[in-house]
């Protein structure tokens, strides 16, 4: 090849290389140019108007009314004043996808129930940290059922695997089902779950959303329906054959929603995150002081009538957490003027939820080894002195139970029997190894998750129904009660001791033989019975 030909070839190759490089970088060049043009336009808007926004955060949740303040009109207004835009996405309760997008950086902040973050966050090595509590569900999630399926008007009437429970899968509704089955020992449903393997029991009928469950409830396609507000109120109003059975108003410390911030967003844009939460808590305070505006904006946001909104708010079915609540009762941060010991409610909630999820096989026993790894208290710590006023001091103090006579106790209704592991004694009143730890688990369950109930500690024995056995069962119940009072600080007026000997043997479970070792091992036991509070 001649020198001229080689030169031509080199020039052609160089041109081809340059052209290829140009086509490769052209999209990036266009994006860069577009960004420059956009910045010029925004700069022009700031110069020609009162425009303030210089950055934005992408935040995701769904239509649960508890999330109203996260993207409310007033919150957006407060954020814009600080130069921040809120880009809110309602993903229709696609919780798994919500966490996945947080992990990819497509969302900066998500609103999510604690249990759902434990389930879905583990798969992504927990891409975010919990920085603030949103709301406690206090009846905002519940179970309604057809009245003819409730002969005793009691949740235990639903301990029947032939009934159909309809609920939103991968949501607080499913977690409410799991809590109910575990804590109240609905053993027929548990046995069906075990027999069903990974698919679990055929009594479970998960759907894609609460509105779908609502539609089934309207048509009577099922027996029990698990929903959240405002669908619960709508269902009870429109279908007279339904009644409310059980829900998040019956317990505490399980169904709490939190803000989770992407770790990289928090590391790189903490000022923006602080601005958002400053706006959020100011908005919450604003709406508490302007009830009429709150009702109007909530009704518009949720697309339901004002009466339904006022009923939900007045009945406190959703207990929103203000800045004081977050500091004092969620993140263990003392606030000025408070005489109540700060509590780490977020840690209690993580551990309580993990217990249920491990018990139901949703997560492994070692998946949540350090709950503090999932939490960052720096945001509320930074904001604790910015609250316009000290809010949230209602209902958080310990309950002072009024002393009752036996006749008054007898008038109170038994609400439910908690599932507790057997507490065994080596002799009449001395714990076997490990039994004290089981008693302590009862104390935690009653303190954190069922704090508003009185409790009967009921002892049972095997053998004959004799006075001696009744005395023994009473002594063992007294041992548990004394441990709750002396070790865990329980109000003694909250507890009642009963010994019933062998007069109330446990109910047989599916396929269980009354002569089997397993059944006979369950006969001597101590039970914790939840009793309506009564008194003042």
Short mmCIF file of C-alpha atoms in Angstrom, two decimals:
data_model
loop_
_atom_site.label_atom_id
_atom_site.label_comp_id
_atom_site.label_asym_id
_atom_site.label_seq_id
_atom_site.Cartn_x
_atom_site.Cartn_y
_atom_site.Cartn_z
CA UNK A 1 0.00 0.00 0.00
CA UNK A 2 1.33 3.41 -0.99
CA UNK A 3 2.01 6.17 1.52
CA UNK A 4 -0.95 8.13 0.15
CA UNK A 5 -3.27 5.16 0.59
CA UNK A 6 -2.08 4.59 4.16
CA UNK A 7 -2.63 8.24 4.95
CA UNK A 8 -6.15 8.12 3.49
CA UNK A 9 -6.93 5.01 5.52
CA UNK A 10 -5.67 6.62 8.72
CA UNK A 11 -7.69 9.77 8.05
CA UNK A 12 -10.81 7.68 7.36
CA UNK A 13 -10.27 5.65 10.55
CA UNK A 14 -9.76 8.81 12.58
CA UNK A 15 -12.92 10.34 11.13
CA UNK A 16 -14.86 7.17 11.86
CA UNK A 17 -13.51 7.15 15.42
CA UNK A 18 -14.45 10.79 15.94
CA UNK A 19 -17.91 10.19 14.44
CA UNK A 20 -18.44 7.15 16.65
CA UNK A 21 -17.33 9.07 19.71
CA UNK A 22 -19.67 11.93 18.79
CA UNK A 23 -22.66 9.63 18.44
CA UNK A 24 -21.71 7.99 21.74
CA UNK A 25 -21.51 11.24 23.69
CA UNK A 26 -24.25 13.08 21.81
CA UNK A 27 -27.06 11.97 24.19
CA UNK A 28 -24.99 13.05 27.20
CA UNK A 29 -24.16 16.32 25.51
CA UNK A 30 -27.86 16.91 24.84
CA UNK A 31 -28.69 16.11 28.46
CA UNK A 32 -25.99 18.49 29.62
CA UNK A 33 -27.26 21.22 27.33
CA UNK A 34 -30.84 20.59 28.49
CA UNK A 35 -29.73 20.83 32.11
CA UNK A 36 -27.99 24.13 31.38
CA UNK A 37 -31.09 25.48 29.64
CA UNK A 38 -33.31 24.32 32.51
CA UNK A 39 -31.04 25.99 35.05
CA UNK A 40 -31.16 29.20 33.00
CA UNK A 41 -34.97 29.04 32.92
CA UNK A 42 -35.14 28.45 36.67
CA UNK A 43 -32.70 31.28 37.30
CA UNK A 44 -34.83 33.54 35.12
CA UNK A 45 -37.96 32.52 37.07
CA UNK A 46 -36.23 33.33 40.35
CA UNK A 47 -35.19 36.72 39.04
CA UNK A 48 -38.55 37.61 37.51
CA UNK A 49 -40.77 36.15 40.27
CA UNK A 50 -40.76 35.06 43.92
CA UNK A 51 -39.76 31.49 42.97
CA UNK A 52 -37.82 29.81 45.78
CA UNK A 53 -37.41 26.10 44.89
CA UNK A 54 -33.85 25.00 44.16
CA UNK A 55 -34.08 21.24 44.82
CA UNK A 56 -36.61 18.42 45.22
CA UNK A 57 -37.08 15.10 47.00
CA UNK A 58 -38.87 12.09 45.57
CA UNK A 59 -41.17 10.58 48.18
CA UNK A 60 -43.44 7.53 47.84
CA UNK A 61 -46.36 6.05 49.73
CA UNK A 62 -49.97 5.15 48.99
CA UNK A 63 -53.53 6.29 49.67
CA UNK A 64 -53.56 5.33 53.37
CA UNK A 65 -54.98 8.36 55.16
CA UNK A 66 -52.11 8.25 57.65
CA UNK A 67 -49.85 9.50 54.85
CA UNK A 68 -51.89 12.63 54.21
CA UNK A 69 -49.44 15.06 55.84
CA UNK A 70 -46.50 13.65 53.84
CA UNK A 71 -47.77 15.37 50.67
CA UNK A 72 -50.47 17.71 51.96
CA UNK A 73 -50.96 21.13 50.41
CA UNK A 74 -49.61 22.85 53.51
CA UNK A 75 -46.55 20.58 53.64
CA UNK A 76 -45.72 21.44 50.02
CA UNK A 77 -46.19 25.12 50.80
CA UNK A 78 -43.92 24.97 53.87
CA UNK A 79 -41.29 23.05 51.90
CA UNK A 80 -41.41 25.49 48.96
CA UNK A 81 -40.80 28.38 51.35
CA UNK A 82 -37.53 26.65 52.24
CA UNK A 83 -36.61 26.08 48.59
CA UNK A 84 -37.67 22.43 48.39
CA UNK A 85 -40.18 20.74 46.06
CA UNK A 86 -41.97 17.52 47.04
CA UNK A 87 -42.39 14.95 44.28
CA UNK A 88 -44.96 12.56 45.76
CA UNK A 89 -45.83 9.17 44.23
CA UNK A 90 -48.86 7.07 45.21
CA UNK A 91 -47.79 3.58 44.15
CA UNK A 92 -51.10 1.88 44.97
CA UNK A 93 -49.63 -0.03 47.95
CA UNK A 94 -46.91 -1.74 45.87
CA UNK A 95 -44.74 -1.97 48.98
CA UNK A 96 -42.14 -4.41 47.65
CA UNK A 97 -41.58 -2.22 44.58
CA UNK A 98 -41.43 0.86 46.83
CA UNK A 99 -38.51 -0.58 48.80
CA UNK A 100 -36.79 -1.77 45.61
CA UNK A 101 -36.98 1.74 44.14
CA UNK A 102 -35.62 3.21 47.37
CA UNK A 103 -32.66 0.83 47.02
CA UNK A 104 -32.08 1.95 43.42
CA UNK A 105 -32.20 5.61 44.39
CA UNK A 106 -35.40 6.26 42.44
CA UNK A 107 -37.02 7.41 45.69
CA UNK A 108 -35.33 9.50 48.35
CA UNK A 109 -37.86 8.83 51.10
CA UNK A 110 -40.64 6.27 51.51
CA UNK A 111 -43.54 5.99 53.94
CA UNK A 112 -43.94 2.40 55.06
CA UNK A 113 -45.20 0.26 57.98
CA UNK A 114 -42.39 -1.07 60.17
CA UNK A 115 -43.18 -4.73 59.50
CA UNK A 116 -43.21 -4.25 55.73
CA UNK A 117 -39.80 -2.62 55.84
CA UNK A 118 -38.42 -5.55 57.82
CA UNK A 119 -39.79 -8.00 55.25
CA UNK A 120 -38.80 -6.21 52.05
CA UNK A 121 -35.82 -4.20 53.26
CA UNK A 122 -33.86 -7.31 54.20
CA UNK A 123 -33.71 -8.41 50.55
CA UNK A 124 -31.93 -5.13 49.68
CA UNK A 125 -29.66 -5.03 52.75
CA UNK A 126 -31.89 -2.33 54.25
CA UNK A 127 -31.22 0.57 51.85
CA UNK A 128 -32.60 3.25 54.15
CA UNK A 129 -32.86 4.24 57.80
CA UNK A 130 -35.97 5.07 59.83
CA UNK A 131 -35.80 8.76 60.71
CA UNK A 132 -39.32 9.66 61.92
CA UNK A 133 -42.59 8.07 62.92
CA UNK A 134 -45.71 8.94 60.92
CA UNK A 135 -48.67 7.44 62.75
CA UNK A 136 -49.86 4.66 65.00
CA UNK A 137 -52.81 2.72 63.70
CA UNK A 138 -55.48 2.85 66.41
CA UNK A 139 -58.31 1.25 64.47
CA UNK A 140 -57.02 2.50 61.13
CA UNK A 141 -56.51 -1.16 60.22
CA UNK A 142 -59.19 -3.67 61.12
CA UNK A 143 -61.10 -6.88 60.52
CA UNK A 144 -64.80 -6.80 59.67
CA UNK A 145 -66.84 -9.96 59.20
CA UNK A 146 -70.28 -11.15 58.24
CA UNK A 147 -72.47 -11.12 61.33
CA UNK A 148 -73.78 -14.64 60.73
CA UNK A 149 -70.20 -15.97 61.04
CA UNK A 150 -69.92 -14.62 64.59
CA UNK A 151 -72.30 -16.55 66.87
CA UNK A 152 -70.47 -15.22 69.96
CA UNK A 153 -69.51 -11.87 68.40
CA UNK A 154 -65.90 -12.75 69.19
CA UNK A 155 -62.67 -12.94 67.20
CA UNK A 156 -62.27 -16.60 68.18
CA UNK A 157 -65.41 -17.36 66.13
CA UNK A 158 -63.13 -16.91 63.12
CA UNK A 159 -60.79 -19.70 64.26
CA UNK A 160 -62.21 -21.85 61.47
CA UNK A 161 -60.09 -22.74 58.45
CA UNK A 162 -63.22 -23.24 56.29
CA UNK A 163 -63.91 -19.49 56.46
CA UNK A 164 -62.32 -17.14 53.92
CA UNK A 165 -60.23 -14.17 55.08
CA UNK A 166 -59.90 -11.55 52.33
CA UNK A 167 -57.11 -8.98 52.66
CA UNK A 168 -54.46 -7.00 50.78
CA UNK A 169 -51.34 -9.13 50.41
CA UNK A 170 -47.91 -7.74 51.39
CA UNK A 171 -49.49 -4.97 53.46
CA UNK A 172 -50.38 -4.02 57.04
CA UNK A 173 -53.59 -6.01 56.52
CA UNK A 174 -51.61 -9.23 56.09
CA UNK A 175 -49.51 -8.35 59.11
CA UNK A 176 -52.69 -7.73 61.13
CA UNK A 177 -53.84 -11.23 60.17
CA UNK A 178 -50.49 -12.69 61.28
CA UNK A 179 -50.57 -10.80 64.61
CA UNK A 180 -54.10 -12.02 65.30
CA UNK A 181 -53.33 -15.66 64.50
CA UNK A 182 -50.13 -15.63 66.58
CA UNK A 183 -51.04 -13.59 69.66
CA UNK A 184 -54.61 -14.90 70.04
CA UNK A 185 -53.62 -18.48 69.22
CA UNK A 186 -56.10 -19.14 66.41
CA UNK A 187 -54.71 -22.65 66.20
CA UNK A 188 -57.00 -23.99 63.47
CA UNK A 189 -55.78 -21.27 61.12
CA UNK A 190 -52.18 -21.84 62.17
CA UNK A 191 -52.53 -25.58 61.51
CA UNK A 192 -53.93 -24.87 58.03
CA UNK A 193 -50.98 -22.55 57.35
CA UNK A 194 -48.53 -25.24 58.41
CA UNK A 195 -50.23 -27.84 56.22
CA UNK A 196 -50.22 -25.43 53.27
CA UNK A 197 -46.43 -24.96 53.30
CA UNK A 198 -45.13 -21.90 51.46
CA UNK A 199 -48.61 -21.17 50.08
CA UNK A 200 -50.01 -21.21 53.64
CA UNK A 201 -53.66 -21.95 54.38
CA UNK A 202 -56.43 -21.90 51.78
CA UNK A 203 -58.43 -19.72 54.20
CA UNK A 204 -56.16 -16.84 53.15
CA UNK A 205 -57.42 -14.87 50.14
CA UNK A 206 -54.87 -12.11 49.45
CA UNK A 207 -55.74 -9.42 46.89
CA UNK A 208 -53.88 -6.47 45.38
CA UNK A 209 -55.42 -3.52 47.25
CA UNK A 210 -57.79 -2.41 50.01
CA UNK A 211 -60.38 -1.16 47.44
CA UNK A 212 -60.47 -4.69 45.97
CA UNK A 213 -61.12 -6.10 49.44
CA UNK A 214 -63.81 -3.45 49.93
CA UNK A 215 -65.52 -4.56 46.69
CA UNK A 216 -65.52 -8.19 47.91
CA UNK A 217 -66.98 -7.08 51.24
CA UNK A 218 -69.80 -5.25 49.46
CA UNK A 219 -70.63 -8.40 47.48
CA UNK A 220 -70.24 -10.81 50.40
CA UNK A 221 -67.45 -12.68 48.59
CA UNK A 222 -65.71 -13.98 51.69
CA UNK A 223 -66.35 -14.19 55.43
CA UNK A 224 -63.81 -11.85 57.07
CA UNK A 225 -62.39 -8.76 55.39
CA UNK A 226 -59.23 -6.95 56.48
CA UNK A 227 -58.97 -3.33 55.37
CA UNK A 228 -57.66 0.08 56.35
CA UNK A 229 -59.35 3.45 56.63
CA UNK A 230 -61.33 4.92 54.99
CA UNK A 231 -62.48 1.56 53.52
CA UNK A 232 -63.43 0.12 56.93
CA UNK A 233 -65.85 2.98 57.68
CA UNK A 234 -67.27 2.87 54.17
CA UNK A 235 -67.85 -0.89 54.35
CA UNK A 236 -69.63 -0.76 57.71
CA UNK A 237 -71.81 2.12 56.51
CA UNK A 238 -72.81 0.50 53.21
CA UNK A 239 -73.20 -3.17 54.20
CA UNK A 240 -75.41 -3.74 57.29
CA UNK A 241 -74.44 -7.44 57.31
CA UNK A 242 -70.89 -6.56 58.37
CA UNK A 243 -69.58 -5.86 61.87
CA UNK A 244 -66.22 -4.77 63.24
CA UNK A 245 -64.43 -7.61 65.04
CA UNK A 246 -60.80 -6.82 65.78
CA UNK A 247 -58.14 -4.36 64.75
CA UNK A 248 -55.25 -2.12 65.59
CA UNK A 249 -57.28 -0.38 68.30
CA UNK A 250 -56.97 -3.59 70.34
CA UNK A 251 -53.18 -3.54 70.68
CA UNK A 252 -50.18 -1.21 70.43
CA UNK A 253 -46.63 -1.16 69.12
CA UNK A 254 -47.19 -3.30 66.02
CA UNK A 255 -48.74 -1.29 63.19
CA UNK A 256 -46.78 1.95 63.09
CA UNK A 257 -45.74 3.70 59.90
CA UNK A 258 -42.38 5.40 59.51
CA UNK A 259 -40.41 7.53 57.09
CA UNK A 260 -37.40 5.68 55.71
CA UNK A 261 -34.69 7.78 54.00
CA UNK A 262 -32.31 6.38 51.41
CA UNK A 263 -28.87 6.16 53.05
CA UNK A 264 -27.08 7.95 50.20
CA UNK A 265 -29.69 10.72 50.17
CA UNK A 266 -29.19 11.25 53.89
CA UNK A 267 -25.41 11.23 53.54
CA UNK A 268 -25.27 13.60 50.56
CA UNK A 269 -28.36 15.79 51.00
CA UNK A 270 -29.01 15.98 54.72
CA UNK A 271 -29.92 19.68 54.49
CA UNK A 272 -32.74 18.87 52.03
CA UNK A 273 -33.95 16.05 54.27
CA UNK A 274 -33.98 18.39 57.27
CA UNK A 275 -35.92 20.98 55.29
CA UNK A 276 -38.55 18.39 54.35
CA UNK A 277 -39.13 17.21 57.90
CA UNK A 278 -39.17 20.76 59.23
CA UNK A 279 -41.93 21.48 56.71
CA UNK A 280 -43.72 18.21 57.56
CA UNK A 281 -43.90 18.86 61.31
CA UNK A 282 -44.87 22.50 60.81
CA UNK A 283 -47.66 21.37 58.50
CA UNK A 284 -48.87 18.87 61.09
CA UNK A 285 -49.04 21.62 63.68
CA UNK A 286 -50.80 23.96 61.23
CA UNK A 287 -53.55 21.46 60.47
CA UNK A 288 -54.06 20.65 64.14
CA UNK A 289 -54.75 24.33 64.75
CA UNK A 290 -57.00 24.65 61.68
CA UNK A 291 -59.41 21.71 61.88
CA UNK A 292 -61.78 22.95 59.19
CA UNK A 293 -58.99 23.34 56.65
CA UNK A 294 -57.62 19.92 57.63
CA UNK A 295 -60.96 18.23 57.02
CA UNK A 296 -61.37 19.93 53.64
CA UNK A 297 -57.86 19.06 52.45
CA UNK A 298 -58.05 15.48 53.77
CA UNK A 299 -61.39 14.85 52.06
CA UNK A 300 -59.99 16.15 48.79
CA UNK A 301 -56.74 14.15 49.17
CA UNK A 302 -58.52 10.87 50.02
CA UNK A 303 -61.52 11.49 47.75
CA UNK A 304 -64.07 10.71 50.47
CA UNK A 305 -66.74 12.79 52.17
CA UNK A 306 -66.08 15.14 55.07
CA UNK A 307 -68.24 13.18 57.53
CA UNK A 308 -66.07 10.08 57.08
CA UNK A 309 -62.91 12.14 57.62
CA UNK A 310 -64.28 13.75 60.77
CA UNK A 311 -65.31 10.35 62.16
CA UNK A 312 -61.83 8.89 61.59
CA UNK A 313 -60.12 11.90 63.16
CA UNK A 314 -62.56 12.27 66.09
CA UNK A 315 -62.33 8.56 66.94
CA UNK A 316 -58.52 8.80 66.72
CA UNK A 317 -58.34 5.74 64.49
CA UNK A 318 -55.07 7.16 63.18
CA UNK A 319 -52.80 8.64 65.84
CA UNK A 320 -50.39 10.96 64.03
CA UNK A 321 -47.00 11.45 65.69
CA UNK A 322 -45.81 15.03 66.01
CA UNK A 323 -42.24 16.11 66.71
CA UNK A 324 -42.68 15.81 70.47
CA UNK A 325 -44.04 12.27 70.10
CA UNK A 326 -41.14 11.31 67.86
CA UNK A 327 -38.54 12.63 70.25
CA UNK A 328 -40.07 11.52 73.52
CA UNK A 329 -41.78 8.24 72.63
CA UNK A 330 -40.06 6.93 69.51
CA UNK A 331 -36.38 7.91 69.57
CA UNK A 332 -35.65 8.26 73.30
CA UNK A 333 -34.84 11.99 73.12
CA UNK A 334 -35.87 14.09 76.14
CA UNK A 335 -37.83 17.24 75.33
CA UNK A 336 -37.97 20.43 77.32
CA UNK A 337 -40.54 20.44 80.09
CA UNK A 338 -41.44 16.75 79.86
CA UNK A 339 -41.46 14.72 83.09
CA UNK A 340 -41.93 11.38 81.30
CA UNK A 341 -38.96 9.08 80.81
CA UNK A 342 -38.00 9.05 77.10
CA UNK A 343 -38.84 5.80 75.32
CA UNK A 344 -37.35 4.05 72.29
CA UNK A 345 -40.67 3.06 70.79
CA UNK A 346 -39.19 2.53 67.33
CA UNK A 347 -36.84 -0.15 68.70
CA UNK A 348 -39.70 -1.81 70.59
CA UNK A 349 -41.77 -1.82 67.40
CA UNK A 350 -38.96 -3.35 65.33
CA UNK A 351 -38.45 -6.13 67.88
CA UNK A 352 -42.19 -6.78 68.33
CA UNK A 353 -42.74 -6.99 64.58
CA UNK A 354 -39.68 -9.21 64.17
CA UNK A 355 -41.09 -11.66 66.75
CA UNK A 356 -44.28 -12.05 64.72
CA UNK A 357 -42.46 -12.28 61.38
CA UNK A 358 -40.06 -14.93 62.67
CA UNK A 359 -42.95 -16.90 64.17
CA UNK A 360 -44.82 -16.85 60.83
CA UNK A 361 -41.71 -17.64 58.77
CA UNK A 362 -41.61 -14.29 56.96
CA UNK A 363 -38.03 -13.56 58.08
CA UNK A 364 -35.23 -15.57 59.71
CA UNK A 365 -34.43 -15.43 63.40
CA UNK A 366 -31.05 -13.79 62.69
CA UNK A 367 -32.22 -11.27 60.07
CA UNK A 368 -32.67 -8.44 62.59
CA UNK A 369 -29.61 -8.86 64.78
CA UNK A 370 -29.18 -5.13 65.54
CA UNK A 371 -32.37 -3.02 65.40
CA UNK A 372 -30.37 0.18 65.93
CA UNK A 373 -28.79 -0.35 62.51
CA UNK A 374 -32.18 0.45 60.96
CA UNK A 375 -32.64 3.77 62.80
CA UNK A 376 -31.15 7.27 62.62
CA UNK A 377 -32.30 9.69 65.32
CA UNK A 378 -30.24 12.64 64.05
CA UNK A 379 -33.09 14.26 62.11
CA UNK A 380 -35.55 14.53 65.00
CA UNK A 381 -32.67 15.40 67.35
CA UNK A 382 -31.78 18.33 65.05
CA UNK A 383 -35.39 19.49 64.86
CA UNK A 384 -36.50 18.98 68.46
CA UNK A 385 -36.28 22.67 69.36
CA UNK A 386 -38.03 23.89 66.18
CA UNK A 387 -41.57 22.79 67.07
CA UNK A 388 -43.92 25.79 67.25
CA UNK A 389 -45.29 24.40 70.51
CA UNK A 390 -45.03 21.29 72.66
CA UNK A 391 -47.56 18.85 71.28
CA UNK A 392 -48.41 15.19 71.71
CA UNK A 393 -48.63 14.84 75.47
CA UNK A 394 -51.97 13.01 75.49
CA UNK A 395 -52.26 9.31 76.12
CA UNK A 396 -48.58 8.44 76.49
CA UNK A 397 -48.30 8.22 80.25
CA UNK A 398 -48.65 4.92 82.07
CA UNK A 399 -52.24 3.91 82.81
CA UNK A 400 -53.24 4.00 86.46
CA UNK A 401 -55.65 1.08 86.89
CA UNK A 402 -58.39 1.58 89.45
CA UNK A 403 -58.61 -1.18 92.11
CA UNK A 404 -61.64 -3.46 91.65
CA UNK A 405 -63.51 -5.83 93.92
CA UNK A 406 -64.06 -9.43 92.79
CA UNK A 407 -67.67 -8.68 91.87
CA UNK A 408 -66.50 -5.82 89.64
CA UNK A 409 -63.90 -8.03 87.97
CA UNK A 410 -66.61 -10.61 87.27
CA UNK A 411 -68.60 -8.05 85.27
CA UNK A 412 -65.74 -7.30 82.88
CA UNK A 413 -65.63 -8.96 79.48
CA UNK A 414 -62.82 -11.29 78.47
CA UNK A 415 -61.38 -9.91 75.23
CA UNK A 416 -58.89 -12.57 74.18
CA UNK A 417 -56.49 -15.20 75.46
CA UNK A 418 -52.88 -14.49 74.56
CA UNK A 419 -50.75 -17.26 73.13
CA UNK A 420 -47.87 -17.89 75.55
CA UNK A 421 -45.33 -20.67 75.61
CA UNK A 422 -45.61 -23.16 78.50
CA UNK A 423 -44.09 -21.93 81.75
CA UNK A 424 -42.89 -25.04 83.56
CA UNK A 425 -42.16 -25.52 87.25
CA UNK A 426 -39.62 -27.95 88.74
CA UNK A 427 -41.76 -28.25 91.88
CA UNK A 428 -44.79 -26.46 93.23
CA UNK A 429 -43.64 -22.87 92.66
CA UNK A 430 -40.02 -22.90 91.43
CA UNK A 431 -39.37 -22.20 87.75
CA UNK A 432 -37.64 -24.73 85.54
CA UNK A 433 -34.59 -23.46 83.64
CA UNK A 434 -35.75 -21.00 80.97
CA UNK A 435 -39.24 -20.55 82.43
CA UNK A 436 -38.43 -17.11 83.89
CA UNK A 437 -37.48 -15.90 80.40
CA UNK A 438 -40.88 -17.02 79.09
CA UNK A 439 -42.58 -15.10 81.91
CA UNK A 440 -40.54 -12.04 80.91
CA UNK A 441 -41.80 -12.39 77.32
CA UNK A 442 -45.36 -12.21 78.66
CA UNK A 443 -44.39 -9.03 80.51
CA UNK A 444 -43.02 -7.46 77.33
CA UNK A 445 -46.08 -8.43 75.27
CA UNK A 446 -48.45 -6.96 77.86
CA UNK A 447 -46.35 -3.79 78.33
CA UNK A 448 -45.54 -2.93 74.72
CA UNK A 449 -48.38 -4.40 72.67
CA UNK A 450 -51.39 -4.70 75.01
CA UNK A 451 -50.85 -1.95 77.61
CA UNK A 452 -54.47 -0.85 78.08
CA UNK A 453 -55.98 -4.16 79.22
CA UNK A 454 -56.43 -5.65 82.63
CA UNK A 455 -55.09 -9.20 82.81
CA UNK A 456 -56.18 -12.39 84.50
CA UNK A 457 -53.24 -14.68 85.24
CA UNK A 458 -54.95 -18.06 85.21
CA UNK A 459 -53.20 -21.21 86.44
CA UNK A 460 -54.09 -24.77 85.35
CA UNK A 461 -52.90 -28.20 86.45
CA UNK A 462 -53.30 -31.74 85.22
CA UNK A 463 -54.66 -34.65 87.22
CA UNK A 464 -57.91 -34.62 89.14
CA UNK A 465 -60.01 -31.53 89.77
CA UNK A 466 -59.23 -31.43 93.48
CA UNK A 467 -58.91 -28.57 96.00
CA UNK A 468 -55.18 -29.32 96.20
CA UNK A 469 -54.76 -28.85 92.45
CA UNK A 470 -56.77 -25.65 92.50
CA UNK A 471 -54.53 -24.29 95.25
CA UNK A 472 -51.43 -25.34 93.29
CA UNK A 473 -52.65 -23.66 90.10
CA UNK A 474 -53.39 -20.50 92.07
CA UNK A 475 -49.91 -20.51 93.63
CA UNK A 476 -48.29 -20.81 90.21
CA UNK A 477 -50.40 -17.97 88.82
CA UNK A 478 -49.35 -15.89 91.83
CA UNK A 479 -45.66 -16.57 91.08
CA UNK A 480 -46.12 -15.12 87.57
CA UNK A 481 -48.10 -12.14 88.84
CA UNK A 482 -45.46 -11.31 91.47
CA UNK A 483 -42.75 -11.40 88.83
CA UNK A 484 -44.74 -8.99 86.66
CA UNK A 485 -45.17 -6.63 89.62
CA UNK A 486 -41.75 -6.83 91.26
CA UNK A 487 -39.47 -7.28 88.25
CA UNK A 488 -41.39 -5.44 85.52
CA UNK A 489 -43.22 -2.78 87.55
CA UNK A 490 -46.80 -3.81 86.68
CA UNK A 491 -49.64 -2.09 88.52
CA UNK A 492 -50.97 -4.78 90.88
CA UNK A 493 -54.50 -3.42 90.37
CA UNK A 494 -54.19 -4.40 86.71
CA UNK A 495 -53.79 -8.12 87.55
CA UNK A 496 -56.11 -10.78 88.91
CA UNK A 497 -54.94 -14.23 89.99
CA UNK A 498 -57.05 -17.29 89.29
CA UNK A 499 -56.40 -20.97 89.91
CA UNK A 500 -58.81 -23.39 88.23
CA UNK A 501 -56.98 -26.69 88.75
CA UNK A 502 -57.79 -29.18 85.99
CA UNK A 503 -61.38 -27.97 85.45
CA UNK A 504 -60.60 -26.22 82.14
CA UNK A 505 -58.43 -28.48 79.95
CA UNK A 506 -57.10 -26.93 76.73
CA UNK A 507 -59.09 -27.31 73.53
CA UNK A 508 -57.98 -30.12 71.24
CA UNK A 509 -56.17 -28.97 68.11
CA UNK A 510 -56.63 -30.47 64.63
CA UNK A 511 -55.53 -34.12 64.62
CA UNK A 512 -54.59 -34.05 68.32
CA UNK A 513 -55.21 -37.06 70.56
CA UNK A 514 -56.17 -36.25 74.18
CA UNK A 515 -53.93 -39.09 75.32
CA UNK A 516 -50.90 -37.91 73.36
CA UNK A 517 -47.81 -36.63 75.12
CA UNK A 518 -48.10 -33.31 73.25
CA UNK A 519 -51.62 -32.68 74.53
CA UNK A 520 -50.88 -33.82 78.08
CA UNK A 521 -47.86 -31.50 78.06
CA UNK A 522 -50.18 -28.54 77.38
CA UNK A 523 -52.60 -29.29 80.21
CA UNK A 524 -50.60 -27.78 83.13
CA UNK A 525 -50.14 -24.14 82.10
CA UNK A 526 -50.45 -20.49 83.04
CA UNK A 527 -52.52 -18.25 80.76
CA UNK A 528 -52.73 -14.49 80.31
CA UNK A 529 -56.31 -13.38 79.58
CA UNK A 530 -56.93 -9.86 78.28
CA UNK A 531 -59.84 -8.16 80.06
CA UNK A 532 -61.55 -4.92 79.12
CA UNK A 533 -60.26 -2.12 81.30
CA UNK A 534 -63.45 -0.99 83.06
CA UNK A 535 -63.32 1.48 85.93
CA UNK A 536 -62.16 5.05 85.32
#
